[in-house]
PDB file of C-alpha atoms and ligand atoms in Angstrom:
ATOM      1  CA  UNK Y   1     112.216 108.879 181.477  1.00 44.00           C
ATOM      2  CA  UNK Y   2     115.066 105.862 181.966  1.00 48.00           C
ATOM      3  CA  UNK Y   3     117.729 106.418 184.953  1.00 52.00           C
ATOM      4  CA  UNK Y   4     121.146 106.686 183.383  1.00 56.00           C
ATOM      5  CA  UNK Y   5     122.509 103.711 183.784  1.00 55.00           C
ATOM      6  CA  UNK Y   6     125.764 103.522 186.101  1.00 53.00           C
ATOM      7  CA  UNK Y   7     128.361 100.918 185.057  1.00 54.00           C
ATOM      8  CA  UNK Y   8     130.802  99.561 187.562  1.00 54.00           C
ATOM      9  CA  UNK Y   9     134.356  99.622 187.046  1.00 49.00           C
ATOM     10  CA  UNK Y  10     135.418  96.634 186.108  1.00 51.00           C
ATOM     11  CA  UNK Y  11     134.716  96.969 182.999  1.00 48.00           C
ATOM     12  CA  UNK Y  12     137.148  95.104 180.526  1.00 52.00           C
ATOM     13  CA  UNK Y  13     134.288  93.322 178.307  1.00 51.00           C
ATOM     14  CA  UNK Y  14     137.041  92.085 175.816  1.00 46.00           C
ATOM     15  CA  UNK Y  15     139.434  90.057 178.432  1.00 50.00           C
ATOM     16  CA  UNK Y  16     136.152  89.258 179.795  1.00 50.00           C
ATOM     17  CA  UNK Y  17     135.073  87.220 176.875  1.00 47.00           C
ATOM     18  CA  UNK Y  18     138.606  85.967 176.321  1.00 43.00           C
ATOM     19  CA  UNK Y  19     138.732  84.642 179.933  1.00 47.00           C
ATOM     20  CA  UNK Y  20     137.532  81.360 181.461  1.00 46.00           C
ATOM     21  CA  UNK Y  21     134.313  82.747 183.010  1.00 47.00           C
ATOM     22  CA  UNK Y  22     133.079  81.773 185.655  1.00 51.00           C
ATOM     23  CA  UNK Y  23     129.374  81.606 186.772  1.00 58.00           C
ATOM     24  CA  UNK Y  24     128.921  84.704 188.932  1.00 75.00           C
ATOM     25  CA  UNK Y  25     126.248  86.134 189.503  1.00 86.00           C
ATOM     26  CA  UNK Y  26     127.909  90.263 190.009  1.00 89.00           C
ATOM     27  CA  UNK Y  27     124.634  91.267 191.146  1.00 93.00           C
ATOM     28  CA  UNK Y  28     124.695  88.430 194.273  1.00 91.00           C
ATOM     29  CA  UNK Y  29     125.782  90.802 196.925  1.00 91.00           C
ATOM     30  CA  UNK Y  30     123.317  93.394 196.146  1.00 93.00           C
ATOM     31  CA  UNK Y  31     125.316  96.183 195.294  1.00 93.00           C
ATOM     32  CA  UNK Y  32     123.085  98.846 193.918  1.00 94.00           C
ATOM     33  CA  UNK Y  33     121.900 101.337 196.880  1.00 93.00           C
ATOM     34  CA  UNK Y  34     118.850 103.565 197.257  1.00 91.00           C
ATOM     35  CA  UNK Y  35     116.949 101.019 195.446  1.00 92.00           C
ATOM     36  CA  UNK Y  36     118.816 101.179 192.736  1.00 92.00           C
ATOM     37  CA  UNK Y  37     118.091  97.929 190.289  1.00 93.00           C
ATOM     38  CA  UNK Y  38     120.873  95.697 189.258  1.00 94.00           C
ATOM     39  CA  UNK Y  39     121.667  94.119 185.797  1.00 93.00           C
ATOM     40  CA  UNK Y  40     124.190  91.754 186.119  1.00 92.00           C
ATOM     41  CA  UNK Y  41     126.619  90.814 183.615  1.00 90.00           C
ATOM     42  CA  UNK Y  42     129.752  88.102 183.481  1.00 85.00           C
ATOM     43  CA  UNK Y  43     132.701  90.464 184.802  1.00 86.00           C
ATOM     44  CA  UNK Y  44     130.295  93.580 185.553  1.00 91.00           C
ATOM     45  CA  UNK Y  45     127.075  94.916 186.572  1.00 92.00           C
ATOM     46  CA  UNK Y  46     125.311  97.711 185.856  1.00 92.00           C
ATOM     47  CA  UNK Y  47     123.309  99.912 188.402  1.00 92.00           C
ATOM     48  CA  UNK Y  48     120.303 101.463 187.297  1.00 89.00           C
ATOM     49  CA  UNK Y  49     119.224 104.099 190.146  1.00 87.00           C
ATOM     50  CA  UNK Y  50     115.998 105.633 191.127  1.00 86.00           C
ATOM     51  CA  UNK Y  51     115.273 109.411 190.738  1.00 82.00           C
ATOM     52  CA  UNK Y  52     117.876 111.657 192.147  1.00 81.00           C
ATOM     53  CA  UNK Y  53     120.657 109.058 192.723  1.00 84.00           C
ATOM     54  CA  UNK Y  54     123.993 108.742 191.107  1.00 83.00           C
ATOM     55  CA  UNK Y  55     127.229 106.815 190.890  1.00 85.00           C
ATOM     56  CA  UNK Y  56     128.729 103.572 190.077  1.00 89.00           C
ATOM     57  CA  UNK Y  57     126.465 101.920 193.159  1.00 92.00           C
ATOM     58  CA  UNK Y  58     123.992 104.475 193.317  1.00 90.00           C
ATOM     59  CA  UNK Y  59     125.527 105.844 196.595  1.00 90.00           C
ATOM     60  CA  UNK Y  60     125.982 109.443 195.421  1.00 85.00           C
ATOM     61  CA  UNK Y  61     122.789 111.005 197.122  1.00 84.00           C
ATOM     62  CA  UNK Y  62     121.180 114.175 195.118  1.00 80.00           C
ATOM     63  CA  UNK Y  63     122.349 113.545 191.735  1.00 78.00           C
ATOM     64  CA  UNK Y  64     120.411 114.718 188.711  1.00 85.00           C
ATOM     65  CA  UNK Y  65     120.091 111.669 186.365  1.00 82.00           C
ATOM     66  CA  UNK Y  66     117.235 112.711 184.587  1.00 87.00           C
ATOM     67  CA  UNK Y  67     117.656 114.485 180.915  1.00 92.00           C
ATOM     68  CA  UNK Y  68     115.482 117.279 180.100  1.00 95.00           C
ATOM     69  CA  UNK Y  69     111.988 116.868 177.983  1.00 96.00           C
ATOM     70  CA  UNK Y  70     111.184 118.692 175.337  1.00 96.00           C
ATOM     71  CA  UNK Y  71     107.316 117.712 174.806  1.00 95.00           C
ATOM     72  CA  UNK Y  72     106.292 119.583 171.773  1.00 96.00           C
ATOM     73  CA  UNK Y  73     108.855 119.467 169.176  1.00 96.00           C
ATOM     74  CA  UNK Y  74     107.467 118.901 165.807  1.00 96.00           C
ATOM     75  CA  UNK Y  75     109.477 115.963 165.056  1.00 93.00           C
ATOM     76  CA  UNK Y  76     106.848 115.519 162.095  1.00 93.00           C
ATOM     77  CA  UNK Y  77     108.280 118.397 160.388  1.00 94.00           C
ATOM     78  CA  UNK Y  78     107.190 121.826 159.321  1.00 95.00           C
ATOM     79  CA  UNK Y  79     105.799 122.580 155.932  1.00 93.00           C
ATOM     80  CA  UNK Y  80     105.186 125.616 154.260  1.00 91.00           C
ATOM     81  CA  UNK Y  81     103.927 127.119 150.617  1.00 86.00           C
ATOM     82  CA  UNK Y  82     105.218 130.106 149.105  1.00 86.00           C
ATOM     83  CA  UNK Y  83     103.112 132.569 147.908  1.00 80.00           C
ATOM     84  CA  UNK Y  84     102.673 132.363 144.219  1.00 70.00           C
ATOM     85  CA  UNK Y  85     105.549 134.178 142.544  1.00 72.00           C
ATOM     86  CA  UNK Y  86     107.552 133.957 145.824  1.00 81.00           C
ATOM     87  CA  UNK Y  87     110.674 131.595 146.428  1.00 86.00           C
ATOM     88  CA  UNK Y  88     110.424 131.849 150.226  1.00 92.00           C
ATOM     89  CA  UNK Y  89     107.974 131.974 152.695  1.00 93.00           C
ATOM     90  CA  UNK Y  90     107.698 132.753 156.529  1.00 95.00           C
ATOM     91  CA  UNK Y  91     107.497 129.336 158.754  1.00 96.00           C
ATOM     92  CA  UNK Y  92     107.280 129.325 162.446  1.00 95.00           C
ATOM     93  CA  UNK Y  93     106.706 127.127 164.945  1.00 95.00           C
ATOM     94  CA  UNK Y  94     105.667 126.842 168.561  1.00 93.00           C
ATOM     95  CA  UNK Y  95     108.128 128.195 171.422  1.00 94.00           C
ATOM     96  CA  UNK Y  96     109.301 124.909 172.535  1.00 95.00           C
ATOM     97  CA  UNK Y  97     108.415 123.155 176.310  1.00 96.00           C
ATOM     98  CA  UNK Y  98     110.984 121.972 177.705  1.00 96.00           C
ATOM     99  CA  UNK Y  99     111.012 120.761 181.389  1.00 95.00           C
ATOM    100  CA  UNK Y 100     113.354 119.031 183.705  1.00 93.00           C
ATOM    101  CA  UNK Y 101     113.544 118.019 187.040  1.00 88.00           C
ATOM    102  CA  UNK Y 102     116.039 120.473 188.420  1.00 87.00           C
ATOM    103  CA  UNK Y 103     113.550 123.120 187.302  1.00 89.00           C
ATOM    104  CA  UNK Y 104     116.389 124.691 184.995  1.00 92.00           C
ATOM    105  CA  UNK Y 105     117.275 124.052 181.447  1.00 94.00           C
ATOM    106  CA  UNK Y 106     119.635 126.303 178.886  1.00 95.00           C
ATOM    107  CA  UNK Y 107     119.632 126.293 175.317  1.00 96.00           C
ATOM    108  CA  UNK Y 108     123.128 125.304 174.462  1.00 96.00           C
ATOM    109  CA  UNK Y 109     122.393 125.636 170.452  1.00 96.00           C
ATOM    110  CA  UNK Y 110     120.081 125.880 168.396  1.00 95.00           C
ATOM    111  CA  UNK Y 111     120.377 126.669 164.260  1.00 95.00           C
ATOM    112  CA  UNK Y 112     117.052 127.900 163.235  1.00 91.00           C
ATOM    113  CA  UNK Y 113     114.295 130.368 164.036  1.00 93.00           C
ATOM    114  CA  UNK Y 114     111.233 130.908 162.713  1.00 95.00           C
ATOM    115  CA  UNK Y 115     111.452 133.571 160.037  1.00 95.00           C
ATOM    116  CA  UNK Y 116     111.568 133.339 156.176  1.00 95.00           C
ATOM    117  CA  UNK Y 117     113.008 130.525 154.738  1.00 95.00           C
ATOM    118  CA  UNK Y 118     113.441 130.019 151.172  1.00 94.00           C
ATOM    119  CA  UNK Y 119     112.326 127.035 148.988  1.00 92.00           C
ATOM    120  CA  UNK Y 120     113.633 124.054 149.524  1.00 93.00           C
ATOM    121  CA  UNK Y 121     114.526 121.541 153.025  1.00 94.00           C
ATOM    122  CA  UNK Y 122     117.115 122.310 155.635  1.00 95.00           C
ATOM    123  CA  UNK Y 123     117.247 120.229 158.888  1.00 96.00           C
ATOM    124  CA  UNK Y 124     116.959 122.599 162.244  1.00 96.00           C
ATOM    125  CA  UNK Y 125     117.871 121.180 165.869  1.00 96.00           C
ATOM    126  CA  UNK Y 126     117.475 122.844 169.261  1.00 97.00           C
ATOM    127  CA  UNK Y 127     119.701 121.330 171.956  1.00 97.00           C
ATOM    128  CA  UNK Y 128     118.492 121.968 175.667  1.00 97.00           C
ATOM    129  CA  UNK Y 129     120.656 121.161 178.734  1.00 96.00           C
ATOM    130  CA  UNK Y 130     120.282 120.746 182.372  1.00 93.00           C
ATOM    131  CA  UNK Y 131     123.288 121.996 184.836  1.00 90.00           C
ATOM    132  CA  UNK Y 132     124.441 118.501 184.675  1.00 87.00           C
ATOM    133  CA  UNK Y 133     124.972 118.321 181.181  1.00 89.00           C
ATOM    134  CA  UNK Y 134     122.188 115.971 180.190  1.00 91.00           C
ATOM    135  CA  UNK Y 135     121.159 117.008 177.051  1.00 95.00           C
ATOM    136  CA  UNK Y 136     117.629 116.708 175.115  1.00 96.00           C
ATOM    137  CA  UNK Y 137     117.885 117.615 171.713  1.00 97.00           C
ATOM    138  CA  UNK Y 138     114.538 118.483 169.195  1.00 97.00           C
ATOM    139  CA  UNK Y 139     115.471 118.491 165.475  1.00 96.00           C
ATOM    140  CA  UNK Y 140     113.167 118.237 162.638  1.00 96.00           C
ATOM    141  CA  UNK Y 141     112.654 119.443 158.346  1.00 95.00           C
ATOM    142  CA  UNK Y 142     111.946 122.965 157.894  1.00 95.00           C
ATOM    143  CA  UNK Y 143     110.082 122.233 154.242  1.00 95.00           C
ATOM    144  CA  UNK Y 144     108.999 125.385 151.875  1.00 93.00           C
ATOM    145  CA  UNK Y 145     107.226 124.088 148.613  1.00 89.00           C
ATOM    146  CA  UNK Y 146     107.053 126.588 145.645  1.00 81.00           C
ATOM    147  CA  UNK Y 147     103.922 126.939 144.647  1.00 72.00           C
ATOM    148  CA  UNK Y 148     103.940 125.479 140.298  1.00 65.00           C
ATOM    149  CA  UNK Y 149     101.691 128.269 138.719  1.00 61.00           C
ATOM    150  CA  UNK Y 150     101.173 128.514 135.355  1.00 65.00           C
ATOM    151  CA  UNK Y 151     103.185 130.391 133.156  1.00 68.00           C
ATOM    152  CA  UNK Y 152     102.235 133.728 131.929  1.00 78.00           C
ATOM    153  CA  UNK Y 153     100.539 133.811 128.488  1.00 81.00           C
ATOM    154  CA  UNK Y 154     101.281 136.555 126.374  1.00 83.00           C
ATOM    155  CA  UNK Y 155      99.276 137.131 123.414  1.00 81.00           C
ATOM    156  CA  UNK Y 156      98.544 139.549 120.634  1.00 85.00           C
ATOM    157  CA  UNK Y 157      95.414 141.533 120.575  1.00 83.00           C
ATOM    158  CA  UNK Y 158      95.700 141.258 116.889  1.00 78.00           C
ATOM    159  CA  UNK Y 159      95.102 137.343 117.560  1.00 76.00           C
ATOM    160  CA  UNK Y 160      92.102 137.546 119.773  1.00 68.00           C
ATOM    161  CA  UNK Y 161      88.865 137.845 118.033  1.00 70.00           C
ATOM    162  CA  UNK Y 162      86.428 140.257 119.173  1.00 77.00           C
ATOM    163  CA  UNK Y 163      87.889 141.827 122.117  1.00 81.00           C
ATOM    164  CA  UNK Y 164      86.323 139.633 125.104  1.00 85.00           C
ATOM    165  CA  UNK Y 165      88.766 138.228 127.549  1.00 83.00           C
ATOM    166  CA  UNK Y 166      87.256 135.789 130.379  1.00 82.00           C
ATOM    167  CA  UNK Y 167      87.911 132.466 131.968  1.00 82.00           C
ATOM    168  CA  UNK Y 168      88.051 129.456 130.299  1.00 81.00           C
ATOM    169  CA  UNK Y 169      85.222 127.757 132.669  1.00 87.00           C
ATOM    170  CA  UNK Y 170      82.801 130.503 132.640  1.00 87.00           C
ATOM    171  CA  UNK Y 171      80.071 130.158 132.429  1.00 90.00           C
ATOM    172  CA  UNK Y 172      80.989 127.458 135.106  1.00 93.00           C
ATOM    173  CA  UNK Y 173      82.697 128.100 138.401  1.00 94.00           C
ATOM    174  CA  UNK Y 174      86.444 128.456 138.511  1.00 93.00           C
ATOM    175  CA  UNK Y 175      88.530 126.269 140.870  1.00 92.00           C
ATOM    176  CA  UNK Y 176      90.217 126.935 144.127  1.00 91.00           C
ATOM    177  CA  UNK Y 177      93.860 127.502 144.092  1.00 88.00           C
ATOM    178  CA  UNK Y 178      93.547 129.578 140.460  1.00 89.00           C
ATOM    179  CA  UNK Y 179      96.920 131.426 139.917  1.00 87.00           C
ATOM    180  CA  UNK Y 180      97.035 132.378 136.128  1.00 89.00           C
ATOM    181  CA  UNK Y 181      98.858 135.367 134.352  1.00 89.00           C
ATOM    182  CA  UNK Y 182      98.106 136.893 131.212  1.00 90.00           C
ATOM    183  CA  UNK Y 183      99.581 139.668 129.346  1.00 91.00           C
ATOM    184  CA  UNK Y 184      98.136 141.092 125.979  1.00 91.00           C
ATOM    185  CA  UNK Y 185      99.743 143.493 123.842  1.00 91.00           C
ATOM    186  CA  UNK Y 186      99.345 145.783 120.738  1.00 89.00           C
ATOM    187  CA  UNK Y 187     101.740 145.363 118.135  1.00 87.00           C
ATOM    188  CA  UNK Y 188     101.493 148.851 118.006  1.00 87.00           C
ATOM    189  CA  UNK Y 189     103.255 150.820 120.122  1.00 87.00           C
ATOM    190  CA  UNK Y 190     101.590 153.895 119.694  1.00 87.00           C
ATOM    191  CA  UNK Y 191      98.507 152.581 120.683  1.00 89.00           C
ATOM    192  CA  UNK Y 192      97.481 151.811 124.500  1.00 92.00           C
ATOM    193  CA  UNK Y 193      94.937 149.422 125.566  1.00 92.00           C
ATOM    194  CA  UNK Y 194      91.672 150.193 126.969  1.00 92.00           C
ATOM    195  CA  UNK Y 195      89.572 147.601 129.183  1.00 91.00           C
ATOM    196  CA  UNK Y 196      86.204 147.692 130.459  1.00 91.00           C
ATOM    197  CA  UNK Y 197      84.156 144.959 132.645  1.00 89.00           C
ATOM    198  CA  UNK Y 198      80.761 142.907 131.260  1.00 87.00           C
ATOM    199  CA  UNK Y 199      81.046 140.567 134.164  1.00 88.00           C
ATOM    200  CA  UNK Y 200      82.734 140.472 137.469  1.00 90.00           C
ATOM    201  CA  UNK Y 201      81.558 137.529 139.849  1.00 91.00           C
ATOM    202  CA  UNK Y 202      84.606 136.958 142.130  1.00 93.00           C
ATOM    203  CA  UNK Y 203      84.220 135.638 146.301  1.00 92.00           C
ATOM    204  CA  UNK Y 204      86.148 137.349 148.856  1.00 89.00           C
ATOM    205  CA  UNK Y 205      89.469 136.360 148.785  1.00 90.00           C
ATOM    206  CA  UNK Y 206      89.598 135.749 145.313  1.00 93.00           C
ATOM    207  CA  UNK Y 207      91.072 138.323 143.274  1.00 93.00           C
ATOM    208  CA  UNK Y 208      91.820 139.578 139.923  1.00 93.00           C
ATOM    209  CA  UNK Y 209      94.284 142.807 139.378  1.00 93.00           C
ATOM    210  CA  UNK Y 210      95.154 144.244 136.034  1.00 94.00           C
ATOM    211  CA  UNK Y 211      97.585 146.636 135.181  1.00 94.00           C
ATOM    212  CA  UNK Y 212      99.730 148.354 132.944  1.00 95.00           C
ATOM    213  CA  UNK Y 213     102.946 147.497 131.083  1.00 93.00           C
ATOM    214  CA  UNK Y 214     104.628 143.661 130.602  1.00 89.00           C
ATOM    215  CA  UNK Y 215     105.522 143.339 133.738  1.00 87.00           C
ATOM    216  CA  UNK Y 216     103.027 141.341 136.410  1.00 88.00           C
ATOM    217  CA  UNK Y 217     102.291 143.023 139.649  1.00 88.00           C
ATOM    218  CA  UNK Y 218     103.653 146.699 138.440  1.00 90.00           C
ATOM    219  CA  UNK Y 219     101.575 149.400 137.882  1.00 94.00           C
ATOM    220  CA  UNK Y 220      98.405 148.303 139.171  1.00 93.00           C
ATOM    221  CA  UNK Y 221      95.386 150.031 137.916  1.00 93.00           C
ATOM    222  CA  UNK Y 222      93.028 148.226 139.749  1.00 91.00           C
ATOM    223  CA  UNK Y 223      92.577 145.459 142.137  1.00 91.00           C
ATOM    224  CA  UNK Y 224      88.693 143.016 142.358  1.00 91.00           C
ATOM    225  CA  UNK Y 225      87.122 140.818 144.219  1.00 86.00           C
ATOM    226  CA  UNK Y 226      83.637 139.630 145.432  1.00 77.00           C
ATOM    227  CA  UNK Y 227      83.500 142.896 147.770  1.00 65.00           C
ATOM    228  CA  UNK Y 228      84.068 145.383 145.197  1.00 70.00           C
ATOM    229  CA  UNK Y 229      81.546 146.428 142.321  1.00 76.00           C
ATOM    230  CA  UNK Y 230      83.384 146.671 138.561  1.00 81.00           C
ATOM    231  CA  UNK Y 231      84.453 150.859 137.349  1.00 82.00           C
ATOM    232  CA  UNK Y 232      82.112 152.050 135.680  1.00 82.00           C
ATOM    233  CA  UNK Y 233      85.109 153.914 133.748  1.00 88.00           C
ATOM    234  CA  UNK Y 234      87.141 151.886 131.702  1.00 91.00           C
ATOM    235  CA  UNK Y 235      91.103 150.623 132.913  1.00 93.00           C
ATOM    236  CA  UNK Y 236      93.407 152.255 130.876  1.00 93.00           C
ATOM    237  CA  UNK Y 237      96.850 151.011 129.992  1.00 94.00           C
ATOM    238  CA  UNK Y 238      99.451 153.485 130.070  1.00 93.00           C
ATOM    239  CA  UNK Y 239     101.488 151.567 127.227  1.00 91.00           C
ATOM    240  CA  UNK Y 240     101.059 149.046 124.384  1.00 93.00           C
ATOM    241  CA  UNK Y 241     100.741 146.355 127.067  1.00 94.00           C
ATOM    242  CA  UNK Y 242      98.588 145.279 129.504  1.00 94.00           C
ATOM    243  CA  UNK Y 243      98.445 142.679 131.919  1.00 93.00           C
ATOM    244  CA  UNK Y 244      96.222 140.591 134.382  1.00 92.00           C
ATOM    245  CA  UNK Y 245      96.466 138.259 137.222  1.00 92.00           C
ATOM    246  CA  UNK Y 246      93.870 135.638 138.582  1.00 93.00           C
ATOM    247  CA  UNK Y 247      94.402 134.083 141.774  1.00 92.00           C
ATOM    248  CA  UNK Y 248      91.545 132.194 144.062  1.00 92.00           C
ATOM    249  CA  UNK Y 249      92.055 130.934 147.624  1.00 91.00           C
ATOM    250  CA  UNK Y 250      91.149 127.390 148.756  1.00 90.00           C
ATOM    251  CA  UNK Y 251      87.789 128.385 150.927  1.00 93.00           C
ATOM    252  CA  UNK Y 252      86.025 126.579 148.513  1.00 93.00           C
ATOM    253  CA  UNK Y 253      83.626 129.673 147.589  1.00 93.00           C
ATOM    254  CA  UNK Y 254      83.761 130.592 143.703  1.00 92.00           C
ATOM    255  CA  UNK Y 255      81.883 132.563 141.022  1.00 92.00           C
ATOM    256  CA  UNK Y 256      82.117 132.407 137.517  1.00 92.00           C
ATOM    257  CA  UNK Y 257      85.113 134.560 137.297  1.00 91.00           C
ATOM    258  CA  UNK Y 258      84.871 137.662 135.437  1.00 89.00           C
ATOM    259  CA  UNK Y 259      85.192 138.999 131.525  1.00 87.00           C
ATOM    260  CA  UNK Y 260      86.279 141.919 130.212  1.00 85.00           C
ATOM    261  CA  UNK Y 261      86.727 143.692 126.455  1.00 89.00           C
ATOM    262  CA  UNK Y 262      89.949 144.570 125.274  1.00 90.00           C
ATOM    263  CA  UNK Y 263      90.034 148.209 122.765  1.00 86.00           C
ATOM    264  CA  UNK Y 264      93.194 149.716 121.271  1.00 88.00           C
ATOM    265  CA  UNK Y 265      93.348 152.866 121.326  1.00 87.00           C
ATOM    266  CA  UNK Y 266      95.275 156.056 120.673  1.00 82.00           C
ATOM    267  CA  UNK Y 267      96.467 157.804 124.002  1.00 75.00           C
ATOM    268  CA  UNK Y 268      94.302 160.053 125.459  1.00 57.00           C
ATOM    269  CA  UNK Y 269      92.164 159.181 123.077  1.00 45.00           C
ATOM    270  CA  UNK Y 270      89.056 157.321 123.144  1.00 43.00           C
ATOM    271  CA  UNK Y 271      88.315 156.324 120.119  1.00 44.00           C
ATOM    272  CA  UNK Y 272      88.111 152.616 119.464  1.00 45.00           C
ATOM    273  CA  UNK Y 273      90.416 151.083 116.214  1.00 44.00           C
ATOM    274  CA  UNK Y 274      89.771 147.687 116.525  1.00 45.00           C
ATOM    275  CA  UNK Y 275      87.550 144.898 118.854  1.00 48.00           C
ATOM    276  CA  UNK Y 276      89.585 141.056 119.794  1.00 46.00           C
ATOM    277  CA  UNK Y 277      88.017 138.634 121.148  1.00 43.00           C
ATOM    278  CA  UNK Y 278      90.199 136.199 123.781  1.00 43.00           C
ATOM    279  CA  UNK Y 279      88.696 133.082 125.734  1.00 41.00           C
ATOM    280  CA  UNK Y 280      91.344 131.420 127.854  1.00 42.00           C
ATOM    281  CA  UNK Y 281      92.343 128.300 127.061  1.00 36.00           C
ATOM    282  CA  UNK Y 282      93.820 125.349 128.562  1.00 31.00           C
ATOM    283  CA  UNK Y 283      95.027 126.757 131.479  1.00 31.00           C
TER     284      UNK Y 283
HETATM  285 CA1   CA S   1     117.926 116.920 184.924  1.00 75.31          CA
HETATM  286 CA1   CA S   2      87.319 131.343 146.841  1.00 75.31          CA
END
C-alpha cells in the first residue's frame, strides 16, 4: 500500500511555471521527518511518509495514512444463468475482506446484495472506510444471462402419424443442456389425450414432466428421470391438450431419452379413436 503523499504549501504550480525558476533543489534541507522520503519539485516538494506518519513534513506522529484493503472483491465480475423459463436468477458473492491498519473499517455504502437479480448487467460498488476517511472502494458487473431455449412446438395429433412421440436423436444419446417444450393437442375438444411410456432412459438430473392443458409447467401429471421406473398406468390429460417438457443438466451423463404413444380418447373412457405418430424434429 503507497503512503499518501503530503504536499507542502507552497504550492502555486502555475506562477511557478510562469516564473524565472531557479535551480533549487526543495528537497536540499531535508525536510521530510520520520523517514519520510522527499520528491522534490521546482517551487515544492512533496513528502511521502512511512507508516503511521502524517502532515505536510511528516511531523504529525500517529497518523493513519494507510487506506483500507479489500482483498477479495470480484473485480472480474459475477455471472449468472437463469433457469430456463426464468428472467432472473439468485447471484451471490463472497462476504467481502476488508482489513486496515487501524483494525476498524465501516461500510459507508454499498448498492447491491446478493439476492435475485433479473436479466440483464447492473454495476454494484461497496465503499469501505477507515475513521480517517480513507476510503477503499470494490465495484464490479452483476451479469444474469437468460438462458435461449427453444420455443414450444405445438402440434396436432391429427398431424402426427402413428401416435409415437420421442426424441429426435434416439436411438442416440441426447445432449447436455436439452430444454425443449412440446404441446400436442386434439382438434377435438371433447376428446382428452391419453399417454403411455415404450421407453424411458433418462440420468439423474435429467428430467422429463408432462402434463395436462396448454400451458407448460401446470398441472403436472407426472415428473421422470433416471431414478424413477415409467407408470405402468397410462398419463391422462384432463383436456384436449397435453404438454411435455425435456430438460438435461450439463453432468455430461445421458440416455437415449424416452418415447411415448399418444391416444385420443373420450373422457373417462378408454377406448382408443385414433393412433399419431410424432418424431421430433429439428430441435
Ligand atoms: Ca487506515
Ligand atoms: Ca445428464
Amino acid at each position: 500500500m503507497l503512503p499518501i503523499l503530503q504536499i507542502s504549501a507552497d504550492t502555486d504550480i502555475e506562477n511557478d511555471y510562469r516564473s524565472n525558476t531557479r535551480d533549487v533543489n526543495r528537497c536540499s534541507s531535508s525536510p521530510c521527518r520520520n523517514g519520510g522520503q522527499c520528491t522534490a519539485f521546482s517551487k515544492f516538494f512533496v513528502c511521502s511518509c512511512a507508516q503511521g506518519f502524517g502532515g505536510t513534513t511528516c511531523e504529525v506522529t500517529g497518523a493513519d495514512n494507510q487506506v483500507p484493503v479489500i482483498s477479495n472483491c470480484p473485480t472480474q465480475g459475477v455471472t449468472v444463468t437463469a433457469n430456463a423459463g426464468d428472467d432472473f436468477a439468485f447471484v451471490t458473492w463472497p462476504d467481502l475482506i476488508v482489513n486496515d491498519n487501524s483494525g476498524h473499517v465501516n461500510l459507508v455504502s454499498s448498492n447491491g446484495a446478493p439476492g435475485n437479480y433479473a436479466v440483464g448487467s447492473r454495476n454494484v460498488r461497496y465503499v469501505y472506510a477507515d475513521a480517517s476517511g480513507l476510503s477503499a472502494t470494490c465495484s464490479f458487473v452483476v451479469t444474469v444471462n437468460e438462458v435461449v431455449g427453444n420455443p414450444t412446438v405445438e402440434v396436432s395429433l391429427d398431424e402426427l402419424p402413428g401416435g409415437v412421440f420421442q426424441l429426435d436423436s434416439y436411438p442416440g444419446q441426447y445432449a447436455d443442456n436439452e430444454d425443449m417444450s412440446f404441446i400436442v393437442r386434439s382438434n377435438n375438444p371433447n376428446l382428452v389425450l391419453q399417454m403411455t411410456f415404450l421407453v424411458l432412459d433418462l440420468r439423474a438430473g435429467d428430467i422429463l414432466q408432462i402434463g395436462s392443458g396448454s400451458v407448460i409447467g401446470n398441472n403436472v401429471l407426472g415428473t421422470f428421470n433416471g431414478d424413477r421406473a415409467p407408470p405402468a398406468q397410462p398419463l391422462t390429460s384432463t383436456s384436449n391438450f397435453a404438454w411435455c417438457r425435456f430438460t438435461s443438466n450439463s453432468d455430461g451423463l445421458s440416455g437415449t431419452g424416452f418415447i411415448f404413444r399418444i391416444w385420443k380418447i373420450q373422457s373417462r373412457n378408454v377406448e382408443c379413436f385414433e393412433v399419431g405418430v410424432y418424431v421430433m424434429i429439428g430441435l
